[in-house]
Amino acid sequence: MEFLRPATWDEALAAKAENPTALPISGGTDVMVELNFDVHRPSAILDLNRVTELTEWSHDGDVVRLGASVPYSRIIDELSGPLPGLALAAHTVGSPQIRNRGSVGGNLGAASPAGDSHPALLAAGRDVYVEAASVRGTRLIAIDDFYTGVKRNSLEPDELIRAVRIPAADGPQQFSKIGTRNAMVIAVCAFGFALHPKDGTVGTGIGSAAPTPRRAVEAEEYLRGVLAERGLWQSGGLLGAEVVQRFGELVRGAASPIDDVRGTAAYRRHALAVMARRTLTWTWNDYSKQIRSAA
Ligand SMILES: Cc1cc2nc3c(=O)[nH]c(=O)nc-3n(C[C@H](O)[C@H](O)[C@H](O)COP(=O)(O)OP(=O)(O)OC[C@H]3O[C@@H](n4cnc5c(N)ncnc54)[C@H](O)[C@@H]3O)c2cc1C
């Protein structure tokens, strides 16, 4: 097996163009497990650890550009203000060791339906983009178009993920995950939720309950309508139990889970409705407090 170690981003893109089957490695927390279990035997490994740009983030206007290899521990320490949903999701990943190595770029590269960053990225809004680059240039892939199947994504063979562009939060965000224990656990199912008061929308993300991460479109539309019709963005008034209940039902309906070793489809549907109701209640309480304290 060849081991490629580019020192710069341009060298990395050139190496990927020359060796499209080379397997990129960032934190290695997925790649090394799969190599050790002989899941893959790639012709070459493309080590991205010397490419410093991948470990940097910047905040340009209202958008955070998160380098593909920024580890979860730094997202928690440095970005919980602008990216609260993603930081909460990062908290639930593996253990301190995994959070020190694992990255959102790696989570996207693996594209597991159970990856924890996906529900948070989907909930962060429609303007989340994966920056995919090759020697041919850079293209922005909308997060809704990125996941194409179980552990499959829309990257071309010569492309690498440079960064993810995520709008900074303009309202409260939440992330909720169910596992068979508190830490070091793959999600039985997960849910991300965000309020976007600036444009009067809400964002959702369902994890581990469909072949790909996905949003609950009907639930988003329902809540957007209720909040607008009742003037709730302005008043911060009570949502009402029937709204919370209906939102949970619509999230449950958006999932298409399977029975597997981690849980049954029925349990996942039930759990998603519960997580949807809880995250909506928590975020709305926070939003109401903000409105009241500003009045
Ligand atoms: C003990 C343990 C616990 C875990 N717990 C969780 C958990 O709770 N939640 C969770 O979501 N995940 C978990 N994982 C999985 C893993 O940690 C995450 O998926 C992590 O985000 C992977 O990031 P990485 O940088 O280590 O990726 P790597 O292992 O380096 O790469 C993962 C995939 O992405 C590709 N890739 C990496 N960088 C790029 C790039 N720049 N461009 C294109 N492709 C790229 C690789 O080729 C590979 O296919 C766990 C893993 C272990 C071993």
Coordinates of C-alpha atoms and ligand atoms in Angstrom, one line a residue:
M1 CA 0.0 0.0 0.0
E2 CA 1.4 3.4 -1.0
F3 CA 1.5 6.1 1.6
L4 CA 1.1 9.7 0.2
R5 CA 2.0 12.6 2.5
P6 CA 1.4 15.9 0.8
A7 CA 2.8 19.0 2.6
T8 CA 0.4 21.5 1.1
W9 CA -3.2 21.7 -0.1
D10 CA -2.2 21.9 -3.8
E11 CA 0.0 18.8 -3.4
A12 CA -2.9 17.0 -1.8
L13 CA -5.2 17.9 -4.7
A14 CA -2.5 16.9 -7.2
A15 CA -2.0 13.5 -5.4
K16 CA -5.8 12.8 -5.4
A17 CA -6.0 13.7 -9.1
E18 CA -3.2 11.2 -9.9
N19 CA -4.5 8.6 -7.5
P20 CA -8.3 8.8 -7.4
T21 CA -8.6 5.6 -5.5
A22 CA -6.3 6.8 -2.7
L23 CA -8.1 6.9 0.6
P24 CA -7.8 10.2 2.4
I25 CA -7.0 10.0 6.1
S26 CA -7.6 12.9 8.5
G27 CA -8.1 12.0 12.2
G28 CA -8.2 8.3 11.2
T29 CA -10.9 7.4 13.7
D30 CA -13.0 5.7 10.9
V31 CA -10.2 4.9 8.5
M32 CA -7.9 3.0 11.0
V33 CA -10.8 1.0 12.3
E34 CA -11.7 -0.1 8.8
L35 CA -8.1 -0.9 7.9
N36 CA -7.6 -2.9 11.1
F37 CA -10.8 -4.9 10.4
D38 CA -9.8 -5.3 6.7
V39 CA -13.0 -3.6 5.5
H40 CA -10.8 -1.8 2.9
R41 CA -7.5 -2.5 1.3
P42 CA -6.9 0.8 -0.6
S43 CA -4.1 1.0 -3.1
A44 CA -2.9 4.1 -1.4
I45 CA -3.5 6.2 1.7
L46 CA -3.5 10.0 1.3
D47 CA -2.5 11.5 4.7
L48 CA -3.9 15.0 5.1
N49 CA -2.4 15.7 8.5
R50 CA 0.4 18.0 7.2
V51 CA -2.1 20.3 5.4
T52 CA -2.5 23.0 8.0
E53 CA -5.3 24.9 6.2
L54 CA -7.6 22.0 7.0
T55 CA -7.3 22.5 10.7
E56 CA -8.2 26.2 10.6
W57 CA -11.6 27.9 10.8
S58 CA -12.7 31.5 10.0
H59 CA -15.8 33.6 10.6
D60 CA -16.5 35.7 7.6
G61 CA -19.6 37.9 8.2
D62 CA -22.4 35.5 9.1
V63 CA -20.7 32.4 7.9
V64 CA -18.3 30.1 9.6
R65 CA -15.9 28.3 7.3
L66 CA -14.9 25.2 9.2
G67 CA -11.7 23.4 7.9
A68 CA -12.4 19.8 7.2
S69 CA -9.9 18.5 9.8
V70 CA -10.8 20.8 12.8
P71 CA -11.2 18.2 15.6
Y72 CA -14.5 18.0 17.6
S73 CA -12.7 19.1 20.8
R74 CA -11.9 22.5 19.1
I75 CA -15.4 22.9 17.8
I76 CA -16.6 22.5 21.4
D77 CA -13.9 24.9 22.8
E78 CA -13.9 27.5 20.1
L79 CA -17.2 27.5 18.2
S80 CA -20.0 26.8 20.7
G81 CA -21.1 30.5 20.2
P82 CA -21.6 30.6 16.4
L83 CA -22.3 26.9 16.0
P84 CA -24.1 25.7 19.2
G85 CA -25.9 22.8 17.6
L86 CA -22.7 21.4 16.1
A87 CA -20.8 21.9 19.3
L88 CA -23.6 20.0 21.2
A89 CA -23.4 17.2 18.7
A90 CA -19.6 17.2 19.0
H91 CA -19.9 16.7 22.8
T92 CA -21.6 13.4 22.2
V93 CA -19.0 11.9 19.8
G94 CA -17.0 9.0 21.2
S95 CA -14.6 9.9 24.0
P96 CA -12.0 12.7 24.6
Q97 CA -9.5 10.8 22.5
I98 CA -11.9 10.4 19.5
R99 CA -13.0 14.1 19.9
N100 CA -9.3 15.2 19.8
R101 CA -8.8 13.4 16.4
G102 CA -12.2 13.0 14.7
S103 CA -13.4 15.8 12.4
V104 CA -16.6 17.0 10.6
G105 CA -14.7 16.4 7.3
G106 CA -14.2 12.8 8.3
N107 CA -17.8 12.4 9.4
L108 CA -18.9 13.8 6.0
G109 CA -16.3 11.6 4.1
A110 CA -17.7 8.5 5.9
A111 CA -21.3 9.7 5.4
S112 CA -22.7 7.2 7.9
P113 CA -26.4 7.8 8.6
A114 CA -25.4 7.6 12.3
G115 CA -22.7 10.4 12.1
D116 CA -23.5 12.9 14.7
S117 CA -22.5 16.1 12.9
H118 CA -25.1 15.5 10.1
P119 CA -28.3 16.3 12.0
A120 CA -26.7 19.5 13.3
L121 CA -25.5 20.6 9.9
L122 CA -28.9 20.0 8.3
A123 CA -30.6 21.9 11.1
A124 CA -28.2 24.8 10.7
G125 CA -30.2 25.8 7.5
R126 CA -30.4 25.4 3.8
D127 CA -27.3 27.5 3.3
V128 CA -24.8 25.0 4.6
Y129 CA -22.3 24.0 1.9
V130 CA -19.6 21.4 1.7
E131 CA -16.6 22.9 -0.1
A132 CA -15.3 20.2 -2.4
A133 CA -12.1 20.8 -4.3
S134 CA -10.0 19.2 -7.0
V135 CA -7.3 20.3 -9.4
R136 CA -10.3 21.2 -11.6
G137 CA -11.5 23.8 -9.2
T138 CA -13.8 24.2 -6.2
R139 CA -17.6 23.6 -6.0
L140 CA -20.0 24.1 -3.2
I141 CA -22.4 21.2 -2.5
A142 CA -25.5 22.1 -0.6
I143 CA -25.8 19.9 2.5
D144 CA -29.2 18.6 1.3
D145 CA -27.5 17.2 -1.9
F146 CA -24.4 15.8 -0.2
Y147 CA -25.7 12.5 1.2
T148 CA -26.6 10.1 -1.6
G149 CA -27.0 6.7 0.1
V150 CA -25.9 4.6 3.0
K151 CA -22.2 5.7 3.6
R152 CA -22.2 7.4 0.2
N153 CA -21.7 11.0 -0.7
S154 CA -21.6 13.2 -3.8
L155 CA -17.8 13.7 -3.9
E156 CA -16.1 12.9 -7.2
P157 CA -13.2 10.5 -7.0
D158 CA -10.6 13.3 -7.5
E159 CA -12.3 15.6 -4.9
L160 CA -11.4 16.4 -1.3
I161 CA -13.4 18.2 1.3
R162 CA -11.7 21.5 2.0
A163 CA -14.2 23.0 4.5
V164 CA -17.8 23.3 5.5
R165 CA -19.6 26.7 5.3
I166 CA -22.2 27.0 8.0
P167 CA -24.3 30.1 8.8
A168 CA -23.6 31.3 12.3
A169 CA -26.6 30.7 14.6
D170 CA -29.1 33.5 14.8
G171 CA -31.3 31.7 17.4
P172 CA -31.2 28.8 19.8
Q173 CA -30.1 25.4 18.6
Q174 CA -30.3 21.9 20.2
F175 CA -29.0 18.4 19.5
S176 CA -30.3 15.2 21.1
K177 CA -29.0 11.7 20.8
I178 CA -30.1 8.3 22.1
G179 CA -27.6 5.6 22.6
T180 CA -27.5 2.4 24.6
R181 CA -25.2 4.1 27.1
N182 CA -24.0 7.7 27.8
A183 CA -20.6 7.7 26.0
M184 CA -18.7 5.9 23.3
V185 CA -21.8 5.0 21.5
I186 CA -23.2 5.1 18.0
A187 CA -26.6 6.8 17.9
V188 CA -29.7 4.6 18.0
C189 CA -31.1 7.8 16.6
A190 CA -30.5 11.5 16.9
F191 CA -32.2 14.8 16.2
G192 CA -30.9 18.3 15.5
F193 CA -33.1 21.4 15.8
A194 CA -32.5 25.1 15.2
L195 CA -34.6 28.3 15.2
H196 CA -33.8 30.8 12.6
P197 CA -35.6 34.0 13.6
K198 CA -33.9 36.2 11.0
D199 CA -35.7 34.6 8.1
G200 CA -38.6 33.0 10.1
T201 CA -37.6 29.4 9.4
V202 CA -36.7 26.4 11.5
G203 CA -34.2 23.6 10.8
T204 CA -34.3 19.9 11.5
G205 CA -32.0 17.0 11.1
I206 CA -32.7 13.3 11.6
G207 CA -29.8 10.9 12.2
S208 CA -29.7 7.1 12.2
A209 CA -33.3 6.6 11.2
A210 CA -33.1 6.5 7.4
P211 CA -30.6 5.4 4.8
T212 CA -29.1 9.0 4.9
P213 CA -29.3 11.8 7.3
R214 CA -32.3 13.9 6.3
R215 CA -34.5 16.8 7.4
A216 CA -38.1 16.6 8.5
V217 CA -39.4 18.9 5.7
E218 CA -43.1 18.8 6.6
A219 CA -42.4 19.4 10.3
E220 CA -40.2 22.4 9.3
E221 CA -43.0 23.8 7.1
Y222 CA -45.7 23.2 9.7
L223 CA -43.8 25.0 12.5
R224 CA -42.7 27.9 10.2
G225 CA -46.4 28.5 9.3
V226 CA -47.6 28.4 12.9
L227 CA -44.9 30.8 14.1
A228 CA -45.6 33.2 11.3
E229 CA -49.5 33.1 11.5
R230 CA -49.6 33.5 15.3
G231 CA -46.9 36.3 15.4
L232 CA -44.9 34.1 17.8
W233 CA -41.5 35.3 16.5
Q234 CA -42.4 38.8 17.7
S235 CA -44.2 37.9 20.9
G236 CA -42.2 34.9 22.0
G237 CA -45.5 33.6 23.3
L238 CA -46.5 30.1 24.3
L239 CA -46.4 27.5 21.5
G240 CA -49.2 25.4 22.9
A241 CA -49.1 21.6 23.6
E242 CA -50.9 20.7 20.4
V243 CA -48.2 22.5 18.3
V244 CA -45.4 20.7 20.1
Q245 CA -47.3 17.4 19.8
R246 CA -48.0 17.8 16.0
F247 CA -44.3 18.8 15.4
G248 CA -43.2 15.6 17.1
E249 CA -45.6 13.5 15.0
L250 CA -44.4 15.1 11.7
V251 CA -40.8 14.4 12.7
R252 CA -41.6 10.8 13.5
G253 CA -43.4 10.5 10.1
A254 CA -40.3 11.8 8.2
A255 CA -38.1 8.9 9.4
S256 CA -37.8 5.6 7.6
P257 CA -35.8 3.6 10.1
I258 CA -34.9 -0.1 10.2
D259 CA -34.7 -2.8 12.9
D260 CA -31.1 -3.5 13.7
V261 CA -28.8 -4.5 16.6
R262 CA -29.0 -1.0 18.1
G263 CA -32.8 -0.6 18.2
T264 CA -36.1 -1.3 16.4
A265 CA -37.7 0.9 13.8
A266 CA -40.7 1.4 16.1
Y267 CA -38.5 2.5 19.0
R268 CA -36.6 4.9 16.7
R269 CA -39.8 6.5 15.5
H270 CA -41.1 6.9 19.1
A271 CA -37.7 8.3 20.3
L272 CA -37.6 10.8 17.4
A273 CA -41.0 12.2 18.3
V274 CA -39.9 12.6 22.0
M275 CA -36.6 14.3 21.0
A276 CA -38.4 16.6 18.6
R277 CA -40.8 17.7 21.3
R278 CA -38.0 18.2 23.8
T279 CA -35.6 20.1 21.5
L280 CA -38.5 22.3 20.3
T281 CA -39.5 23.1 23.9
W282 CA -36.0 23.8 25.1
T283 CA -35.1 26.1 22.2
W284 CA -38.5 27.9 22.3
N285 CA -38.1 28.5 26.0
D286 CA -34.7 30.0 25.4
Y287 CA -36.0 32.2 22.5
S288 CA -39.0 33.4 24.6
K289 CA -36.6 34.4 27.4
Q290 CA -34.5 36.4 24.9
I291 CA -37.5 38.2 23.6
R292 CA -38.8 39.0 27.1
S293 CA -35.4 40.3 28.3
A294 CA -35.1 42.5 25.2
A295 CA -38.6 44.0 25.7
Ligands
LIG1 C1 -14.3 4.5 19.4 C2 -15.0 5.3 18.4 C3 -16.2 6.0 18.7 C4 -16.8 6.8 17.8 N1 -17.9 7.5 18.2 C5 -18.6 8.3 17.2 C6 -19.7 9.0 17.6 O1 -20.2 9.0 18.8 N2 -20.4 9.8 16.7 C7 -19.9 9.8 15.4 O2 -20.5 10.5 14.5 N3 -18.8 9.1 15.0 C8 -18.1 8.4 15.9 N4 -17.0 7.6 15.5 C9 -16.6 7.7 14.1 C10 -15.6 8.8 13.8 O3 -14.9 9.2 14.9 C11 -16.2 10.0 13.1 O4 -16.9 9.6 11.9 C12 -15.2 11.1 12.8 O5 -15.9 12.3 12.5 C13 -14.3 10.8 11.7 O6 -13.4 11.8 11.5 P1 -11.8 11.5 11.2 O7 -11.2 12.9 11.0 O8 -11.2 10.7 12.2 O9 -12.0 10.8 9.8 P2 -11.1 9.7 9.0 O10 -11.2 8.4 9.7 O11 -9.7 10.2 8.8 O12 -11.9 9.6 7.7 C14 -13.2 9.2 7.6 C15 -13.7 9.1 6.1 O13 -13.6 10.5 5.6 C16 -12.7 10.5 4.5 N5 -12.1 11.8 4.6 C17 -11.4 12.3 5.7 N6 -11.0 13.6 5.4 C18 -11.4 13.9 4.1 C19 -11.4 15.0 3.3 N7 -10.8 16.2 3.7 N8 -11.9 15.0 2.1 C20 -12.5 13.8 1.6 N9 -12.7 12.7 2.4 C21 -12.1 12.7 3.6 C22 -11.8 9.3 4.7 O14 -11.3 8.9 3.4 C23 -12.8 8.3 5.2 O15 -13.6 7.7 4.2 C24 -16.3 6.9 16.4 C25 -15.2 6.1 16.1 C26 -14.5 5.4 17.0 C27 -13.3 4.6 16.7

